[in-house]
Short mmCIF file of N, CA, C and O in Angstrom, two decimals:
data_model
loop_
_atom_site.label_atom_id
_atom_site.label_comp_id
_atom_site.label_asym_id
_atom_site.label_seq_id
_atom_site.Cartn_x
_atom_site.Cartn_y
_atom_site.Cartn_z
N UNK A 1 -0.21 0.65 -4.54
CA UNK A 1 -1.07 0.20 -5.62
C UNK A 1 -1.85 1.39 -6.14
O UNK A 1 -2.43 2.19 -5.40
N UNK A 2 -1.81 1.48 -7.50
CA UNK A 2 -2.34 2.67 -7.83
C UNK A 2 -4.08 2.26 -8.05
O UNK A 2 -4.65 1.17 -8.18
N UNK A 3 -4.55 3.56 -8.03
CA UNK A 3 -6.17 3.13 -8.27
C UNK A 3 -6.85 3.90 -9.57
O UNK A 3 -6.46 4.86 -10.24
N UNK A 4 -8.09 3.04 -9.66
CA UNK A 4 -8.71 3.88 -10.73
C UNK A 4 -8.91 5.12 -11.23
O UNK A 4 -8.90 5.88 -10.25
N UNK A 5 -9.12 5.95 -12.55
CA UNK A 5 -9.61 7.28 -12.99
C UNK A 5 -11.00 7.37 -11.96
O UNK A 5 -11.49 8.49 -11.89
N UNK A 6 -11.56 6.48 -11.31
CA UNK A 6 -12.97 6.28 -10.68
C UNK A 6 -12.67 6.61 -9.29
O UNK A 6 -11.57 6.60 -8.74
N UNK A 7 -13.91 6.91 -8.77
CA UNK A 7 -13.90 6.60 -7.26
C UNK A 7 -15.46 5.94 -7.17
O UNK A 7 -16.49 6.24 -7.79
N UNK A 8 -15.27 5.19 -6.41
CA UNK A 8 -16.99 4.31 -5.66
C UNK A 8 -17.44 5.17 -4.76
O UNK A 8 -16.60 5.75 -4.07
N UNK A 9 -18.92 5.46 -4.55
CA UNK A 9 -19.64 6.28 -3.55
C UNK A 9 -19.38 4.97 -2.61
O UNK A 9 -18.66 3.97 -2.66
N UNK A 10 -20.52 5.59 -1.57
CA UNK A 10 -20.28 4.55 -0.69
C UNK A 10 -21.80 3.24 -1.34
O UNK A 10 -21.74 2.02 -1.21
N UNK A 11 -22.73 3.86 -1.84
CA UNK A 11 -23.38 2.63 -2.71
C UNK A 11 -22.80 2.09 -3.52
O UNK A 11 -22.87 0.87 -3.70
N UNK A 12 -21.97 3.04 -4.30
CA UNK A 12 -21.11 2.19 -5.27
C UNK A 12 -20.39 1.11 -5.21
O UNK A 12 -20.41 0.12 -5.95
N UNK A 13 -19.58 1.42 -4.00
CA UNK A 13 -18.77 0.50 -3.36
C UNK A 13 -19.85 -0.72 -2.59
O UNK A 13 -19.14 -1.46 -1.91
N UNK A 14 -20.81 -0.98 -2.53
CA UNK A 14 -21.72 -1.88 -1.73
C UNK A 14 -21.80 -2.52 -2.38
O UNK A 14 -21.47 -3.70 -2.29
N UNK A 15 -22.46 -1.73 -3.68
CA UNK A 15 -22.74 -2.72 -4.99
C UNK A 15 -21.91 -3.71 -5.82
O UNK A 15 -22.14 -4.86 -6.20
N UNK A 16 -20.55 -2.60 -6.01
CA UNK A 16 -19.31 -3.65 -6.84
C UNK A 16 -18.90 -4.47 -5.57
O UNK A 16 -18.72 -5.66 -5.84
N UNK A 17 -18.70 -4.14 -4.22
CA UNK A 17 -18.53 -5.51 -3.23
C UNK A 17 -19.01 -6.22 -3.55
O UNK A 17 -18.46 -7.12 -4.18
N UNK A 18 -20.74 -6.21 -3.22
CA UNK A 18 -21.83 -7.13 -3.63
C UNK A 18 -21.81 -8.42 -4.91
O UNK A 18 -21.94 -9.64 -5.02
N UNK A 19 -21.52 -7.04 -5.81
CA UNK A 19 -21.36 -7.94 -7.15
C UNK A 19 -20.28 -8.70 -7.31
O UNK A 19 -20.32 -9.84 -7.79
N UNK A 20 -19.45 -8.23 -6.99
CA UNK A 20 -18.24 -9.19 -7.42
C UNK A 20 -18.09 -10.26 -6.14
O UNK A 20 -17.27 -11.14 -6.41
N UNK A 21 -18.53 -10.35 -5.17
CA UNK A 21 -18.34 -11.67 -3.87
C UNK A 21 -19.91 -11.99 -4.65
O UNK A 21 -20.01 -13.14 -4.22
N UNK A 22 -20.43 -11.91 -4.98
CA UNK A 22 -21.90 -12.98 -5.58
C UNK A 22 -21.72 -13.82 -6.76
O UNK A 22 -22.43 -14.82 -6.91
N UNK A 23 -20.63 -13.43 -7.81
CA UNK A 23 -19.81 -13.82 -9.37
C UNK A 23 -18.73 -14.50 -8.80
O UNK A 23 -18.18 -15.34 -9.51
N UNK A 24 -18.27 -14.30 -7.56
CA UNK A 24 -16.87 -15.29 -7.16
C UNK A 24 -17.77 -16.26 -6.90
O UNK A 24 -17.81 -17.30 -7.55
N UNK A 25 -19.02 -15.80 -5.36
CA UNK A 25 -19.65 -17.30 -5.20
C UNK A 25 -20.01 -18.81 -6.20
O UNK A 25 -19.71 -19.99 -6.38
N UNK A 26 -21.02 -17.49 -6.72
CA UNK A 26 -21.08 -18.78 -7.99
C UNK A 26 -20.15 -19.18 -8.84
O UNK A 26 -20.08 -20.41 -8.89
N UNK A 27 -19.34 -18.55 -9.60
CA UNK A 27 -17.79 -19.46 -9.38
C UNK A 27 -17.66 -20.21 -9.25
O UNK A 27 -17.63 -21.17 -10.02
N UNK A 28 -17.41 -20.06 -7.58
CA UNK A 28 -16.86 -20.99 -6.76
C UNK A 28 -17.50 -22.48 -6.39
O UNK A 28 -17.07 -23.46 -5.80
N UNK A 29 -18.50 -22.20 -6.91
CA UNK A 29 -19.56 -23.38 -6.71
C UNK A 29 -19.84 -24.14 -8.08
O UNK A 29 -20.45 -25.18 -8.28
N UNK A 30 -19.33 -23.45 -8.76
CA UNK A 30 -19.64 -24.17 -10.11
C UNK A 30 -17.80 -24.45 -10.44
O UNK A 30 -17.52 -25.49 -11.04
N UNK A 31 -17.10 -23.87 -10.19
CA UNK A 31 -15.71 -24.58 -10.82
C UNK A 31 -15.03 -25.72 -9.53
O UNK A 31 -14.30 -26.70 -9.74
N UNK A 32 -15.42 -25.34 -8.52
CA UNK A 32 -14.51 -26.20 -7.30
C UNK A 32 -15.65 -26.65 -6.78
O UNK A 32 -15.36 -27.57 -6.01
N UNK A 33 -16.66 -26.50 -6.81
CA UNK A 33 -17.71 -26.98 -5.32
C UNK A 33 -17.97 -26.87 -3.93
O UNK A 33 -18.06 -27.55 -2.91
N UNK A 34 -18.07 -25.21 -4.53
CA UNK A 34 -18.69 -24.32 -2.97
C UNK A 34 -17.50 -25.07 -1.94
O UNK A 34 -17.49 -25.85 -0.99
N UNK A 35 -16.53 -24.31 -2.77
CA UNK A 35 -14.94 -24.34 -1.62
C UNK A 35 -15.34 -23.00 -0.63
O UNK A 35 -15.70 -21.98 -1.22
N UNK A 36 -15.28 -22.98 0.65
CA UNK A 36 -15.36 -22.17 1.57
C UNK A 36 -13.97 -21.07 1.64
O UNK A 36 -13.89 -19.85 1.73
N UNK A 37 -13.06 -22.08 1.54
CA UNK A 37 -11.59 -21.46 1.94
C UNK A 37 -11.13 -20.50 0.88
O UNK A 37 -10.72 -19.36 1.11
N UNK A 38 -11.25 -21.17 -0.53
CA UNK A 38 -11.46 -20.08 -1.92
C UNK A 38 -12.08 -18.94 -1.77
O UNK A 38 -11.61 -17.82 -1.99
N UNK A 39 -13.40 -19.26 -1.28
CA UNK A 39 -14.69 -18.35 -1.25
C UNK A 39 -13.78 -17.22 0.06
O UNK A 39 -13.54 -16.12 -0.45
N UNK A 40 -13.56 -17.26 0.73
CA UNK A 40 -12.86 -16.52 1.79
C UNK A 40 -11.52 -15.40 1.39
O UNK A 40 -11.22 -14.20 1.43
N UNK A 41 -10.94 -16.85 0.94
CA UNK A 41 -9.31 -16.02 0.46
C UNK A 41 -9.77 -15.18 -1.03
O UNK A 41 -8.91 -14.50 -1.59
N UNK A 42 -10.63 -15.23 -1.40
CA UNK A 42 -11.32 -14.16 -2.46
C UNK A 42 -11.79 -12.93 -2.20
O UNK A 42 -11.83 -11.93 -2.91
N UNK A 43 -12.30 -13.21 -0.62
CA UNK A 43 -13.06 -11.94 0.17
C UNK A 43 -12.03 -10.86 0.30
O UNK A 43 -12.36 -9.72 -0.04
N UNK A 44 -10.78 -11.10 0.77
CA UNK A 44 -10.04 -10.49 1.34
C UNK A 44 -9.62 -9.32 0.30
O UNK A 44 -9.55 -8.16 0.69
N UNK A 45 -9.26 -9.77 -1.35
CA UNK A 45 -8.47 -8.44 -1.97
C UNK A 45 -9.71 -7.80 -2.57
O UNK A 45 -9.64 -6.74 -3.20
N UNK A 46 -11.13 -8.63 -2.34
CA UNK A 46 -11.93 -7.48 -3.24
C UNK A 46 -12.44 -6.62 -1.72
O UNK A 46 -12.75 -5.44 -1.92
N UNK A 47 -12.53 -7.05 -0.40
CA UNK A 47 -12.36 -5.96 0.78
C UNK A 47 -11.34 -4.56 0.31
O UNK A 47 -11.80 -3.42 0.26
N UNK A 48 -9.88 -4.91 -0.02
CA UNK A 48 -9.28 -4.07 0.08
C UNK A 48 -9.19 -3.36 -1.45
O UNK A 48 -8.53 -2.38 -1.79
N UNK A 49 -9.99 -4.12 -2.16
CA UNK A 49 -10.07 -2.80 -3.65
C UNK A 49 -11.23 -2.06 -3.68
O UNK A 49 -11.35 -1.10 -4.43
N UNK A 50 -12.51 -2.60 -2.59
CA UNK A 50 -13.35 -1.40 -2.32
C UNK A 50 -13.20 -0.52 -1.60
O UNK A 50 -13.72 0.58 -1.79
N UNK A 51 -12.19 -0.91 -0.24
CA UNK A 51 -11.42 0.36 0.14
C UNK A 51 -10.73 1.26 -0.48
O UNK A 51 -10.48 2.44 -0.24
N UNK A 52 -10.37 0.30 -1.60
CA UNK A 52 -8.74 1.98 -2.17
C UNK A 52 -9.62 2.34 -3.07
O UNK A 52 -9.54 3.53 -3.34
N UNK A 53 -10.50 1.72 -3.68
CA UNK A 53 -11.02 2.76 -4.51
C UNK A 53 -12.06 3.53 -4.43
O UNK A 53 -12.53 4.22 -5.34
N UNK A 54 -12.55 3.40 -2.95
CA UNK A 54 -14.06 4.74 -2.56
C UNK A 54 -13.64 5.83 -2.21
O UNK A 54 -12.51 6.02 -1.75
N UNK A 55 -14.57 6.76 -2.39
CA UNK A 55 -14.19 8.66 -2.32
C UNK A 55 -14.04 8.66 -0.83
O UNK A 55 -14.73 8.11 0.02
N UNK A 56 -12.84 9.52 -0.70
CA UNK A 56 -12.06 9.80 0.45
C UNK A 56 -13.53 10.32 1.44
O UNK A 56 -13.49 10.08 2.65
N UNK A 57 -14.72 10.98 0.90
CA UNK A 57 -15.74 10.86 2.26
C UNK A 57 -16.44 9.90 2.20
O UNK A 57 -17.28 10.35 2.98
N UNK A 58 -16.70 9.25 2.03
CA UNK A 58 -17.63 7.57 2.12
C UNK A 58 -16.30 6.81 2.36
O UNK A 58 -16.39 5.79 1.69
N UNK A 59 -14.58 6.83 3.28
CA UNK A 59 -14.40 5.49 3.29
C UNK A 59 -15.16 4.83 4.75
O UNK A 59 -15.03 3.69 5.20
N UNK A 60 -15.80 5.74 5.16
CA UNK A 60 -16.89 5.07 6.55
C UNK A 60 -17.11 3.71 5.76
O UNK A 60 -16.86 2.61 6.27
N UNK A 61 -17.43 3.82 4.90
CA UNK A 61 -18.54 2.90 4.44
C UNK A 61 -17.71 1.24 4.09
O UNK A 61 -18.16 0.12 4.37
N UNK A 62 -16.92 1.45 3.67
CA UNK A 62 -15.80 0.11 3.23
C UNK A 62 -15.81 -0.79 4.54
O UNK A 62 -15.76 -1.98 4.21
N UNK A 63 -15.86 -0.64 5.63
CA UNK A 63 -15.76 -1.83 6.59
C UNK A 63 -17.22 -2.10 6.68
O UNK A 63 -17.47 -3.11 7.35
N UNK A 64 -18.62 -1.25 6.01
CA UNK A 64 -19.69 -1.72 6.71
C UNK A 64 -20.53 -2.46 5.62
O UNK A 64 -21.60 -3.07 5.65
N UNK A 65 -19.59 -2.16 4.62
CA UNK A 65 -20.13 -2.79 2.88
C UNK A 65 -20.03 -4.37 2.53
O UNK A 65 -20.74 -5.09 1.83
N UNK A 66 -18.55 -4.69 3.53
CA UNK A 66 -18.31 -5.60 3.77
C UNK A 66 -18.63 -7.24 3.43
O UNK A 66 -18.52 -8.06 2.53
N UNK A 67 -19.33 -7.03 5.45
CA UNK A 67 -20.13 -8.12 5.88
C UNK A 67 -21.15 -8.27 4.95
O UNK A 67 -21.48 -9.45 4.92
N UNK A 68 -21.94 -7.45 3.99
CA UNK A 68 -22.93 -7.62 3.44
C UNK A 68 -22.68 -8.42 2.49
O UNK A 68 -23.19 -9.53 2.38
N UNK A 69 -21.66 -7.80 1.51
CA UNK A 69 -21.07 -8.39 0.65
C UNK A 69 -20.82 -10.02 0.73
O UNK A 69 -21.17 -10.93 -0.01
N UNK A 70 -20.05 -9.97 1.98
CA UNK A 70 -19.66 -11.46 2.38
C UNK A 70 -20.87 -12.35 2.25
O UNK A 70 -20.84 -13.40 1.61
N UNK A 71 -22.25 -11.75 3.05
CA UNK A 71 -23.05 -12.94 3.12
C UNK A 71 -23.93 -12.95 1.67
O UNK A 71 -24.68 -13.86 1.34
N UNK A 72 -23.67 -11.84 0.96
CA UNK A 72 -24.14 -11.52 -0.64
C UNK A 72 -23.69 -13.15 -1.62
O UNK A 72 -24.29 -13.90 -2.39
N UNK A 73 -22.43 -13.08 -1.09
CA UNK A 73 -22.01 -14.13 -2.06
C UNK A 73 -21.82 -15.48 -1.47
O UNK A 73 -21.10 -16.30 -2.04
N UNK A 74 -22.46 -15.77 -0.31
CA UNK A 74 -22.73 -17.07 0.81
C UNK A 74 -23.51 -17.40 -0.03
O UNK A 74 -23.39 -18.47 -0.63
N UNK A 75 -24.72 -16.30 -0.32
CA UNK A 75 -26.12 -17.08 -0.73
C UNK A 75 -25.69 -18.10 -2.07
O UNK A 75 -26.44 -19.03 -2.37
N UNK A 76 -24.54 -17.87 -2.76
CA UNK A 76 -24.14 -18.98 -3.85
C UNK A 76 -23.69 -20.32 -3.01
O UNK A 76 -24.20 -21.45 -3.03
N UNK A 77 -22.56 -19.80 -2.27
CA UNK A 77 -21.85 -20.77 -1.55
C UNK A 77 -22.17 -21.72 -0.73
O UNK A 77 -21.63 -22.83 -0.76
N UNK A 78 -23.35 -21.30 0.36
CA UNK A 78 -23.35 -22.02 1.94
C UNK A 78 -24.54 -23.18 1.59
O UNK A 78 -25.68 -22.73 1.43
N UNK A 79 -24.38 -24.45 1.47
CA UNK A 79 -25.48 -25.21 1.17
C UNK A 79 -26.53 -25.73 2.34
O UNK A 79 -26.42 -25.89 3.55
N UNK A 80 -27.27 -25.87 1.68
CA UNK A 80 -28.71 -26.30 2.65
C UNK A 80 -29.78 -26.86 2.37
O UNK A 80 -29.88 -27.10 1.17
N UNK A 81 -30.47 -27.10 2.86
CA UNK A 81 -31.72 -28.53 2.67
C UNK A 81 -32.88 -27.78 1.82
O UNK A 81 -32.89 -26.57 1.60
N UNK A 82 -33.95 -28.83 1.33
CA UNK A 82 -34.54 -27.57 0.09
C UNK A 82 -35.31 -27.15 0.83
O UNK A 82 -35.43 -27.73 1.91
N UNK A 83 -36.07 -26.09 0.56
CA UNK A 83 -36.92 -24.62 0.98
C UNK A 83 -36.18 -23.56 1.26
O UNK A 83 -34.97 -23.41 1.16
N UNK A 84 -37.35 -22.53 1.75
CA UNK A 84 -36.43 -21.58 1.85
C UNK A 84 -35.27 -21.73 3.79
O UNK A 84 -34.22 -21.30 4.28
N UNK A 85 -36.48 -22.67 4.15
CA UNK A 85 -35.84 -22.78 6.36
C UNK A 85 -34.24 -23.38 5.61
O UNK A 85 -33.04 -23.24 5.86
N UNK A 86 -34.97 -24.01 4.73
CA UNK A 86 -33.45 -24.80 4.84
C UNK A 86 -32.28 -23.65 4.46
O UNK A 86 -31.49 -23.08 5.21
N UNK A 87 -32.45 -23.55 3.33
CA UNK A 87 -31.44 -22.46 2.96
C UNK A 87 -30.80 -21.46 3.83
O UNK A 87 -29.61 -21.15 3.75
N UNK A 88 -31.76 -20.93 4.76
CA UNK A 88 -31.82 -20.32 5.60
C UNK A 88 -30.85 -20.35 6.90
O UNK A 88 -30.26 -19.49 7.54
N UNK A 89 -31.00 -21.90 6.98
CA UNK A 89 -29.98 -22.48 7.89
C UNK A 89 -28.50 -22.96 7.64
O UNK A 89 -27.57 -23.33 8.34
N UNK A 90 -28.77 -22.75 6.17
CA UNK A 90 -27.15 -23.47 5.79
C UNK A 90 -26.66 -22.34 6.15
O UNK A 90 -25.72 -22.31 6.95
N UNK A 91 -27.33 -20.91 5.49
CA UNK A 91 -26.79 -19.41 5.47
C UNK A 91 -26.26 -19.55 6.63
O UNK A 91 -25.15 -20.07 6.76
N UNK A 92 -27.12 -19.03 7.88
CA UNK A 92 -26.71 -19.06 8.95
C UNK A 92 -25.26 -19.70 9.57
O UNK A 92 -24.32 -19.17 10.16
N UNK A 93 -25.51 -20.99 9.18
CA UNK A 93 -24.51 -22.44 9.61
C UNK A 93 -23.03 -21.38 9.07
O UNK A 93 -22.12 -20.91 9.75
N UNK A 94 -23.23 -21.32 7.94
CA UNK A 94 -22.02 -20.71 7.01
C UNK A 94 -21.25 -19.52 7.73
O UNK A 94 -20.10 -19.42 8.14
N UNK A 95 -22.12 -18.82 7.72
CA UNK A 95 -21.59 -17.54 8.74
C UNK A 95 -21.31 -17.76 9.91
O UNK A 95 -20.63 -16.92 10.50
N UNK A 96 -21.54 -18.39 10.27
CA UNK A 96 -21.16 -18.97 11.79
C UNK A 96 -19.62 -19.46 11.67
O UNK A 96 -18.69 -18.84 12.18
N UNK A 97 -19.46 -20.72 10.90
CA UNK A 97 -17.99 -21.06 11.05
C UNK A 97 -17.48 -20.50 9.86
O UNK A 97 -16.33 -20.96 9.90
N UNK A 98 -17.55 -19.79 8.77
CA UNK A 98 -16.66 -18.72 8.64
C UNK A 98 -16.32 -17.16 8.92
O UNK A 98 -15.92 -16.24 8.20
N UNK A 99 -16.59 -17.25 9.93
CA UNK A 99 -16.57 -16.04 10.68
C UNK A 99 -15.27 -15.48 10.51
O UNK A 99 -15.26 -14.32 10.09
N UNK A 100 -14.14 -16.04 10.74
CA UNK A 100 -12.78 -15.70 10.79
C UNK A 100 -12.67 -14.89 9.24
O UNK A 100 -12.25 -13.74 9.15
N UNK A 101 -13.19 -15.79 7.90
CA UNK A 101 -13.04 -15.18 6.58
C UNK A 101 -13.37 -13.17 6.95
O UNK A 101 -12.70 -12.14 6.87
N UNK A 102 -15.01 -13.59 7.41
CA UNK A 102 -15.91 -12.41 7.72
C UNK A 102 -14.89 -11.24 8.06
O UNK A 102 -14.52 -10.31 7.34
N UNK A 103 -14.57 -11.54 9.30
CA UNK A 103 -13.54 -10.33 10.38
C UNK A 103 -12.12 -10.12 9.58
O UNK A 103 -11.77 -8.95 9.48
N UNK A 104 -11.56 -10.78 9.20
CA UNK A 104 -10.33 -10.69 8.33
C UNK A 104 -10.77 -9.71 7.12
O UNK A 104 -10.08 -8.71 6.91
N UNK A 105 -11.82 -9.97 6.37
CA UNK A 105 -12.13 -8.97 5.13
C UNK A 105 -12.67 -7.61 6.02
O UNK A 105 -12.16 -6.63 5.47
N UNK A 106 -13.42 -7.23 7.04
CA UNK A 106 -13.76 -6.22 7.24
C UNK A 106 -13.02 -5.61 7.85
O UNK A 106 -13.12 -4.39 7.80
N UNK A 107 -11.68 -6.43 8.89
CA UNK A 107 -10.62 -5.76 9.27
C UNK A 107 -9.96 -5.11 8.34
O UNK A 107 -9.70 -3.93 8.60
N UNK A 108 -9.46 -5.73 6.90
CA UNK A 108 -8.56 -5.03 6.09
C UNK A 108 -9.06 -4.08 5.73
O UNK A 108 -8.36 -3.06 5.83
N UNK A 109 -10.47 -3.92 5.15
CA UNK A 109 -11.72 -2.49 4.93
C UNK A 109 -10.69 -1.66 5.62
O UNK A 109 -9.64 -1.08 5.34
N UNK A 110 -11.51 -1.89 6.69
CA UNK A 110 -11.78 -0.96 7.88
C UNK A 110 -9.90 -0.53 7.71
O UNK A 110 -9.69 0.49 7.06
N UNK A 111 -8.84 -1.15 8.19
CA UNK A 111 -7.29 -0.43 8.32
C UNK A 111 -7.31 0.66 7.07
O UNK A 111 -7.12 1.87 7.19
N UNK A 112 -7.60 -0.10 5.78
CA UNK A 112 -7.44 0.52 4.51
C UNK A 112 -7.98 2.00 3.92
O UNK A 112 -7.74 2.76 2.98
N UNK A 113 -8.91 1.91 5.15
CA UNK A 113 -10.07 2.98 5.18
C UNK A 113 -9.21 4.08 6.06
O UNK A 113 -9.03 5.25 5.71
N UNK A 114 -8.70 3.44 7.33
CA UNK A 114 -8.61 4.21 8.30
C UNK A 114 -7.13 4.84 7.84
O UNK A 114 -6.96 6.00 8.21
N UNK A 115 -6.11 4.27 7.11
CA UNK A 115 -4.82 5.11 6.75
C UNK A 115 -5.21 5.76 5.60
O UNK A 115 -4.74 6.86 5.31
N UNK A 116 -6.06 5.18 4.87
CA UNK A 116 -6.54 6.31 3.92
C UNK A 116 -6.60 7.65 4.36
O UNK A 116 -5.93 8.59 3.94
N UNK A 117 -7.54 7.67 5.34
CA UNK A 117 -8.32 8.89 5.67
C UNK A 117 -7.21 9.74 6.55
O UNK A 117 -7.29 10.96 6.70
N UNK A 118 -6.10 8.87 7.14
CA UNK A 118 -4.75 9.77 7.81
C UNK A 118 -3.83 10.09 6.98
O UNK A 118 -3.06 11.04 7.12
N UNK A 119 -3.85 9.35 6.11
CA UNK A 119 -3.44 10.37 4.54
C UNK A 119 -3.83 11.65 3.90
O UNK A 119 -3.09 12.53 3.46
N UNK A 120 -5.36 11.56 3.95
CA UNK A 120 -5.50 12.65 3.70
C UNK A 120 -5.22 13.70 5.02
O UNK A 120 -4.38 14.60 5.01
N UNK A 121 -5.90 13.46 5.87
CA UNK A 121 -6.00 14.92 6.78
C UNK A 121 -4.26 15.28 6.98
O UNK A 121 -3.91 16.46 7.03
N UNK A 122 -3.42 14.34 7.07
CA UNK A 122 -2.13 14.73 7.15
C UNK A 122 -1.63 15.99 5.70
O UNK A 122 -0.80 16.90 5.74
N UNK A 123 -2.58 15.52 4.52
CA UNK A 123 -2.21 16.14 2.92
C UNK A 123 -2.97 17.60 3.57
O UNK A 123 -2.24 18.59 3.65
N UNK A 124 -4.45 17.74 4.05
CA UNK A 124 -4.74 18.88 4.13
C UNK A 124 -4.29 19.63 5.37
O UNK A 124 -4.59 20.81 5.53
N UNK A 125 -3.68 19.05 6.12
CA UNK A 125 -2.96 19.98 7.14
C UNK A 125 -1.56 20.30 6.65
O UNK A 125 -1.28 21.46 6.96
N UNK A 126 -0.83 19.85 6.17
CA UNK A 126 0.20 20.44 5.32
C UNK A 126 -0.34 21.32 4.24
O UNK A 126 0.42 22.21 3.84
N UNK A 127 -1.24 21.24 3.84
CA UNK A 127 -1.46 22.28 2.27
C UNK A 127 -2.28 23.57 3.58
O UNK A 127 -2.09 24.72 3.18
N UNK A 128 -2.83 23.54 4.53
CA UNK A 128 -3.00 24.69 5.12
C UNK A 128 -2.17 25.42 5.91
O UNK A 128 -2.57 26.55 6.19
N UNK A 129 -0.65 24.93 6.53
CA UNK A 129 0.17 25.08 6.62
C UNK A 129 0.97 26.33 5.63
O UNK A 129 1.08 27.51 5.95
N UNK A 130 1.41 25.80 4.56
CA UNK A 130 1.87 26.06 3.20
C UNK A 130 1.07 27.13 3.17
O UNK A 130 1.78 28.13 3.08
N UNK A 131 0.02 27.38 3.20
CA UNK A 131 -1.06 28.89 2.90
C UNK A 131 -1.11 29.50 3.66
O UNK A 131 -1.40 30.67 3.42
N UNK A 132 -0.90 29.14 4.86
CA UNK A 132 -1.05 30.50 6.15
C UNK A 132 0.42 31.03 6.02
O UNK A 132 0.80 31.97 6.71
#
């Protein structure tokens, strides 16, 4: 998959995570009705387009941008009783049994990150190779 003229810092990448799992949430809550399973299977390719597209030194950051992200766009999704305890607790409740969504999006990060980065050092040990 090819990627952008861009690269995401590693805020960058927090932020467009952020933003775009908070615009699916609500979405998701306004076209289906705070579908969980939607809300999840959504997590997963914007995990792996903040991986391919952050600068080869911030991909640390793609598995830890994540989880944030994830519970970024709960706060649309996970329902709860009024105030803020309540809310509070649906949050919670939410993250709790979709946990599996959670680990599945930060696993793909995190692989996407990690062959990234053996891509490169494999590119700069061949190009120092080639020069000595």
């Amino acid at each position: 998959m090819g990627h952008p003229g861009f690269r995401l810092t590693g805020l960058g990448g927090g932020l467009f995570c952020g933003a775009v799992m908070l615009a699916l949430g609500c979405l998701d809550r306004l076209l289906l009705g705070a579908s969980l399973t939607v809300y999840g299977v959504l997590f997963l390719p914007v995990c792996a387009l903040t991986a391919l597209w952050m600068r080869g030194g911030d991909l640390a950051a793609a598995p830890l941008v994540a989880p944030i992200a994830f519970a970024t766009g709960l706060l649309a999704v996970a329902d709860g009783d009024s105030g803020l305890a309540g809310h509070v607790v649906g949050l919670v409740t939410t993250l709790a049994t979709q946990a599996g969504w959670l680990y599945a999006g930060t696993l793909v990060a995190g692989l996407i990150a990690i062959v990234r980065r053996l891509r490169m050092m494999r590119r700069r040990a061949a190009q120092r190779r080639r020069t000595a």
